[in-house]
Coordinates of C-alpha atoms and ligand atoms in Angstrom, one line a residue:
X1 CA 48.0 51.9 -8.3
X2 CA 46.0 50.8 -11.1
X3 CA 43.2 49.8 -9.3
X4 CA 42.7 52.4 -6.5
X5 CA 38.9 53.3 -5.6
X6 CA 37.9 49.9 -7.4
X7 CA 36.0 47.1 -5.6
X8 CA 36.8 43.6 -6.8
X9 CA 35.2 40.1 -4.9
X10 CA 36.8 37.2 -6.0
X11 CA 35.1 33.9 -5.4
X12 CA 36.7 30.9 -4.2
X13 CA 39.5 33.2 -3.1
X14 CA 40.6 31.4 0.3
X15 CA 42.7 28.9 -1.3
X16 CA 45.1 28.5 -4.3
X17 CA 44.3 30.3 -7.5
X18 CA 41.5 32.8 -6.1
X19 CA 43.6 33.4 -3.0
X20 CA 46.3 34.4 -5.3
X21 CA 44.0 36.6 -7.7
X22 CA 42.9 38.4 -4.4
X23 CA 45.8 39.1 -3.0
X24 CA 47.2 40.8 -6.1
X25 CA 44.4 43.1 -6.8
X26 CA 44.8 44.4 -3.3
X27 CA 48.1 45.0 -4.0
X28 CA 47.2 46.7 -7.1
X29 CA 45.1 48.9 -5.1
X30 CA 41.6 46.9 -4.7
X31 CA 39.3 46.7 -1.9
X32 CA 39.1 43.1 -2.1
X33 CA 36.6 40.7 -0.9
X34 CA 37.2 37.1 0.3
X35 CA 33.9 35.1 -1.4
X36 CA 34.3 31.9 -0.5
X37 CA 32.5 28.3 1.2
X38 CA 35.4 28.1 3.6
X39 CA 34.6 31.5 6.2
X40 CA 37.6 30.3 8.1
X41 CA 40.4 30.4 5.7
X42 CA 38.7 33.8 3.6
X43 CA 39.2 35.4 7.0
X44 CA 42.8 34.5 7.2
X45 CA 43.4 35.6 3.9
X46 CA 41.1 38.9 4.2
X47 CA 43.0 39.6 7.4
X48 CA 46.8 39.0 6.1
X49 CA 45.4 41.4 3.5
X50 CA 44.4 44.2 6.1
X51 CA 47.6 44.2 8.2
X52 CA 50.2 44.4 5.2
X53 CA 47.8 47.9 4.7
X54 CA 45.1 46.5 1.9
X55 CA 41.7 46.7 2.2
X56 CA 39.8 43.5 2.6
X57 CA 36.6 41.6 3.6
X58 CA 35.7 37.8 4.1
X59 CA 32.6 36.6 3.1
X60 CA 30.9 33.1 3.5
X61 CA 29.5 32.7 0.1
X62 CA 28.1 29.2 -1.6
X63 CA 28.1 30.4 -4.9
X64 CA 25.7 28.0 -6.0
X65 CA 22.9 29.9 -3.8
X66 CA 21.2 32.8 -5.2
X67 CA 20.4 33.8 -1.6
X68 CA 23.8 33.6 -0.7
X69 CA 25.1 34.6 -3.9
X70 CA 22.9 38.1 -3.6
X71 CA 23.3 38.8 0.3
X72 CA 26.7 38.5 -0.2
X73 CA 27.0 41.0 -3.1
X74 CA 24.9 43.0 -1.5
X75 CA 26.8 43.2 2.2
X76 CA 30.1 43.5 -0.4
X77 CA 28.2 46.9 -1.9
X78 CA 27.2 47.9 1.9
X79 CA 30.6 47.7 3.5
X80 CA 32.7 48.6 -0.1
X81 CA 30.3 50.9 -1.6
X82 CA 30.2 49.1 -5.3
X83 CA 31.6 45.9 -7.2
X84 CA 34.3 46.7 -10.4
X85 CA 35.6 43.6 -10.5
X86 CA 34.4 40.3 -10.6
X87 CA 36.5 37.2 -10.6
X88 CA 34.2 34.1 -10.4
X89 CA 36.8 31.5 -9.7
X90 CA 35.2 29.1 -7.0
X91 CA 35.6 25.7 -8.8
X92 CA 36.3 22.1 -7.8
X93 CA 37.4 18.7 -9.6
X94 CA 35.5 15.3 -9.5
X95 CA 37.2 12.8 -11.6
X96 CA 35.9 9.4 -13.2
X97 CA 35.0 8.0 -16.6
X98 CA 31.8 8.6 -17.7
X99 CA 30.3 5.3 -17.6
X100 CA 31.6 6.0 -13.4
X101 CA 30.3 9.0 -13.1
X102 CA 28.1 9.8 -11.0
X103 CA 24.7 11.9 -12.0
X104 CA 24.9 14.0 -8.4
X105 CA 28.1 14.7 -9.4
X106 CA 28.1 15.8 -12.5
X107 CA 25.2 18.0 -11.0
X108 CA 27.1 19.5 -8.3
X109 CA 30.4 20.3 -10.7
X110 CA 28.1 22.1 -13.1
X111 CA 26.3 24.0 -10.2
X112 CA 29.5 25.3 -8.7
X113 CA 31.1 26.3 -12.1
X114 CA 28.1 27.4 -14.1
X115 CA 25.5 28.5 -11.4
X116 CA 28.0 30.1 -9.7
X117 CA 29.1 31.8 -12.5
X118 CA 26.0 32.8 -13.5
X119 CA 24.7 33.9 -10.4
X120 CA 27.2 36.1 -9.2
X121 CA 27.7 38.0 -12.9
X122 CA 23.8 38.5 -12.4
X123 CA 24.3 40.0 -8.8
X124 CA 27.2 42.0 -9.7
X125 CA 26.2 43.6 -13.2
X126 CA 23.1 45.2 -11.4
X127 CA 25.3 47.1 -9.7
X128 CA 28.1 47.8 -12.6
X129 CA 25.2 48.9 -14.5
X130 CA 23.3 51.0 -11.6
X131 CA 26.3 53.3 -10.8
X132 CA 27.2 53.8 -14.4
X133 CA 31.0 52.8 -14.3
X134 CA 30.7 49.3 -16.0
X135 CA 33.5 46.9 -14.8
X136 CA 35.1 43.7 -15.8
X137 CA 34.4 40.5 -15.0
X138 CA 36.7 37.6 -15.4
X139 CA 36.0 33.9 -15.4
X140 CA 38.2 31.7 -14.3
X141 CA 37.8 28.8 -17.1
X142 CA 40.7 26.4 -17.9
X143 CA 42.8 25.0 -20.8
X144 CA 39.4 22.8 -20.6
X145 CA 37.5 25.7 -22.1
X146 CA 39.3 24.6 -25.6
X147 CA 40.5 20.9 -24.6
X148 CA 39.5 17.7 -23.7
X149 CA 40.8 15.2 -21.1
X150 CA 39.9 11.3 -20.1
X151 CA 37.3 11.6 -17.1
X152 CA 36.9 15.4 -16.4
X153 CA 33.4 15.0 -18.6
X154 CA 31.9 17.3 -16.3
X155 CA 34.7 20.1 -15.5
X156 CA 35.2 20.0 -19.6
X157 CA 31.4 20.7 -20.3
X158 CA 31.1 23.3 -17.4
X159 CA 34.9 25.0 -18.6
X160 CA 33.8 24.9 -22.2
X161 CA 30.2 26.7 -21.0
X162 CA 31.9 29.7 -19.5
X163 CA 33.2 30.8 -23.0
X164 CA 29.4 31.3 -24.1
X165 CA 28.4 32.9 -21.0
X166 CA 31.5 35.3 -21.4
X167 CA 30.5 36.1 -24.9
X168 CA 27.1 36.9 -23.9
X169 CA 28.0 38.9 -21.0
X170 CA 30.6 41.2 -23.2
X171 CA 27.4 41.6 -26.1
X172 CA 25.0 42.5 -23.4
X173 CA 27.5 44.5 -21.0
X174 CA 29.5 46.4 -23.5
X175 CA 27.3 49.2 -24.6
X176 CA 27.5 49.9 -20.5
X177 CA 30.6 49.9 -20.0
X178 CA 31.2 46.0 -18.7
X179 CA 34.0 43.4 -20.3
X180 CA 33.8 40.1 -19.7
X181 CA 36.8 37.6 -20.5
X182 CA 38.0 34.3 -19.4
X183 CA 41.4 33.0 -18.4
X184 CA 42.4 29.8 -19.2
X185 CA 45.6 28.3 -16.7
X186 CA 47.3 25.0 -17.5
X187 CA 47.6 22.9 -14.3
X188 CA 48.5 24.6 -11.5
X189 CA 49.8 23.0 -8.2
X190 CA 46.9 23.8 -5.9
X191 CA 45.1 21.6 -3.0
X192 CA 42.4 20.7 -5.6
X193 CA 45.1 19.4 -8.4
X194 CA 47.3 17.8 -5.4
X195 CA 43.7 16.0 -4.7
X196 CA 43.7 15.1 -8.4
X197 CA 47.2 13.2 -9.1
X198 CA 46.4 10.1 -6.7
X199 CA 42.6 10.0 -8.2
X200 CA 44.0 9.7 -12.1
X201 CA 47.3 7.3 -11.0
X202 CA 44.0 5.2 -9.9
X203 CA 42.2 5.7 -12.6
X204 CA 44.6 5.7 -15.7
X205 CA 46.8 2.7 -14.0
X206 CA 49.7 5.1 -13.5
X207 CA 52.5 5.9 -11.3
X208 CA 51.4 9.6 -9.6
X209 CA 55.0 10.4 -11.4
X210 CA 53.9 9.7 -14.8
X211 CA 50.7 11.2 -14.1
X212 CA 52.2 14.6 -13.7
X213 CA 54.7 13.7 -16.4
X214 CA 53.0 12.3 -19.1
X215 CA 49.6 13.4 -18.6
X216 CA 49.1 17.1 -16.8
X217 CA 53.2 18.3 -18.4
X218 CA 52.9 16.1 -21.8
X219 CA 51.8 18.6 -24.2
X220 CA 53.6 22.0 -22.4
X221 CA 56.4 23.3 -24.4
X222 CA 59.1 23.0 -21.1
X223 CA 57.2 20.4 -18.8
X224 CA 56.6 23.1 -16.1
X225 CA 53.5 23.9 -14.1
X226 CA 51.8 27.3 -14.4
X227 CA 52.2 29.3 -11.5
X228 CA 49.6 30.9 -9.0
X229 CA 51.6 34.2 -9.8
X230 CA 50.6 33.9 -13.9
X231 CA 47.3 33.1 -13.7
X232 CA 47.0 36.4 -10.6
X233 CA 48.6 38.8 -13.3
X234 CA 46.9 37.9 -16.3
X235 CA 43.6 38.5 -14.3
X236 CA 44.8 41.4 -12.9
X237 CA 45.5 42.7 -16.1
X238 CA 42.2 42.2 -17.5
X239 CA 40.1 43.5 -14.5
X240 CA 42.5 46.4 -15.1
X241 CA 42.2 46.5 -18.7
X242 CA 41.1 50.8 -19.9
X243 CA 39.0 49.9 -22.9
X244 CA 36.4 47.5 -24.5
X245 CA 38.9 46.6 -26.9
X246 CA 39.7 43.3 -24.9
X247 CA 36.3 41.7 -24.1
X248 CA 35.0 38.3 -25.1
X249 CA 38.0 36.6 -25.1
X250 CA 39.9 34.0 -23.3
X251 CA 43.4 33.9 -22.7
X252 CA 45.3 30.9 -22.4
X253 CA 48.1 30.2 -19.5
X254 CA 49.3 27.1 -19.9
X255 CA 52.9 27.1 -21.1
X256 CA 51.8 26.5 -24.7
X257 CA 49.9 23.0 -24.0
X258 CA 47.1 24.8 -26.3
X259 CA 48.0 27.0 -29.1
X260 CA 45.0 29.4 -30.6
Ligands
NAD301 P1 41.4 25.3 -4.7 O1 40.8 24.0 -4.3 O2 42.7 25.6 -4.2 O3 40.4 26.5 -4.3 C1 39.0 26.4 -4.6 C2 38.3 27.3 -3.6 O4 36.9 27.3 -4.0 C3 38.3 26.8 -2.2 O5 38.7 27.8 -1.3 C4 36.9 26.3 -2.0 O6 36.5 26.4 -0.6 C5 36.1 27.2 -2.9 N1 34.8 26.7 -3.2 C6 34.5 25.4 -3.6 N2 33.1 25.3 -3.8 C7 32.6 26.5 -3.5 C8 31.3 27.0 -3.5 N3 30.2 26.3 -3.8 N4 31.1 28.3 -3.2 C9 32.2 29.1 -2.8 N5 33.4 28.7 -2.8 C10 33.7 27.4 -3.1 O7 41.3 25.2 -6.3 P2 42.1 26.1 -7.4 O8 43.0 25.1 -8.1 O9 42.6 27.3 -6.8 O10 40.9 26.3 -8.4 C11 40.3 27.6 -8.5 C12 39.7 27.7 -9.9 O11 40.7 27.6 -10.9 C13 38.6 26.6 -10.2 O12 37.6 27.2 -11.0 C14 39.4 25.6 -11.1 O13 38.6 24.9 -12.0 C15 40.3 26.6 -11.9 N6 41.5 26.0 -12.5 C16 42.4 25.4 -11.7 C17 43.5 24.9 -12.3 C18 44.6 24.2 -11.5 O14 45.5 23.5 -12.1 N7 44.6 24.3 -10.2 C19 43.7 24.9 -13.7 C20 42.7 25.6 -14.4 C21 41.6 26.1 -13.8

């Protein structure tokens, strides 16, 4: 069990790709906790964890509070004992062009995906530092860390911003002991991209069919969606990753829509 005696919290973990990144570090070994706006459905998960024999706590969590960002992390530490892993993964999608879109919006969409990011790597590496083990974050970021779409302004700025906060956490964290890398999935079917195909069939004046077709599938190498279970096992293998040979980076899960 690669990842027995570590602690990992996982943000946003109560539904689709978080969920699925929780569930396979406590399989792996983890003590997981279940960050996440939605208490109800992190204690479903935490507790679906705990009777197959994982260890697992939920947590209401807005990640774009820093007191509930830090009481959260801190109640994680209490009940846990430390943090090894962090996956800051809470996200959510507003779509519209820019001339649409709205100035709240764009506000809360950065908040979730760049406060959030920031504030629980902040919360977490005091810890990672304090007890002198290090750890790894991982961000979730998208193939919109290194592409553009029609109307995601918002989700491309935050997505590309995740890559320089990355980099900076891996200069500043490495000499103790903390990686920090970002994953990358192609679309993956999930409540918030199910949300999305009616919004852009609106938007781009296009069946929901040739939305999925010829927009989310166009530029994949086989037309297939990216699973839950790729995007868990490529964060799993870099929270599990020995060495500070792999920090900085991003790695791309998209069935070959972006090449680097
Ligand atoms: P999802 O809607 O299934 O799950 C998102 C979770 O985040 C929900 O449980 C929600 O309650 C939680 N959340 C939202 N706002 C929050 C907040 N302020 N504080 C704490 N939790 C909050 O979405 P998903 O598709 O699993 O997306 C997860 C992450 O993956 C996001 O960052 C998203 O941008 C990214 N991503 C998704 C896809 C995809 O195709 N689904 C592709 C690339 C990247």
């Amino acid at each position: 069990m690669p990842l027995n005696n570590k602690v990992a919290l996982v943000t946003g973990a109560a539904s689709g790709i978080g969920e699925q990144c929780a569930r396979k570090l406590a399989s792996l070994g983890a003590a997981v906790v279940i960050a996440d706006l939605n208490l109800e459905h992190a204690q479903k998960v935490a507790s679906s964890i705990v009777v197959t024999g994982g260890k697992a706590l939920a947590l209401a969590m807005d990640v774009t509070s820093e007191e509930a960002v830090n009481s959260g992390i801190e109640q994680a530490v209490k009940d846990f004992g430390s943090i090894d892993v962090l996956v800051s993964n809470a996200g959510i999608q507003i779509v519209a062009s820019i001339e649409e879109y709205a100035f709240s919006d764009w506000k809360k969409m950065l908040s979730i995906h760049l406060d959030g990011a920031f504030l629980t790597t902040k919360a977490a590496l005091k810890h990672m530092y304090a007890g002198g083990k290090g750890g790894s974050i991982v961000y979730m970021g998208s193939v919109h860390s290194h592409e553009a779409s029609k109307l995601k302004s918002a989700y491309v700025t935050a997505k590309h911003g995740l890559l320089g906060l990355a980099r900076v956490v891996a200069k500043e964290g490495g000499p103790r002991g903390v990686r920090a890398n970002v994953v990358c999935p192609g679309y993956v079917r999930t409540p918030l991209v199910d949300k999305q195909i009616p919004e852009q069939a609106r938007a781009l004046g296009l069946s929901e069919a040739e939305v999925v077709k010829n927009v989310m599938l166009k530029e994949t190498v086989d037309s297939e969606f990216t699973t839950l279970d790729d995007v868990a096992n490529t964060v799993a293998f870099l929270a599990g990753f020995e060495s500070s040979a792999l920090t900085g980076q991003s790695l791309i899960v998209s069935h070959g829509w972006v090449m680097q």
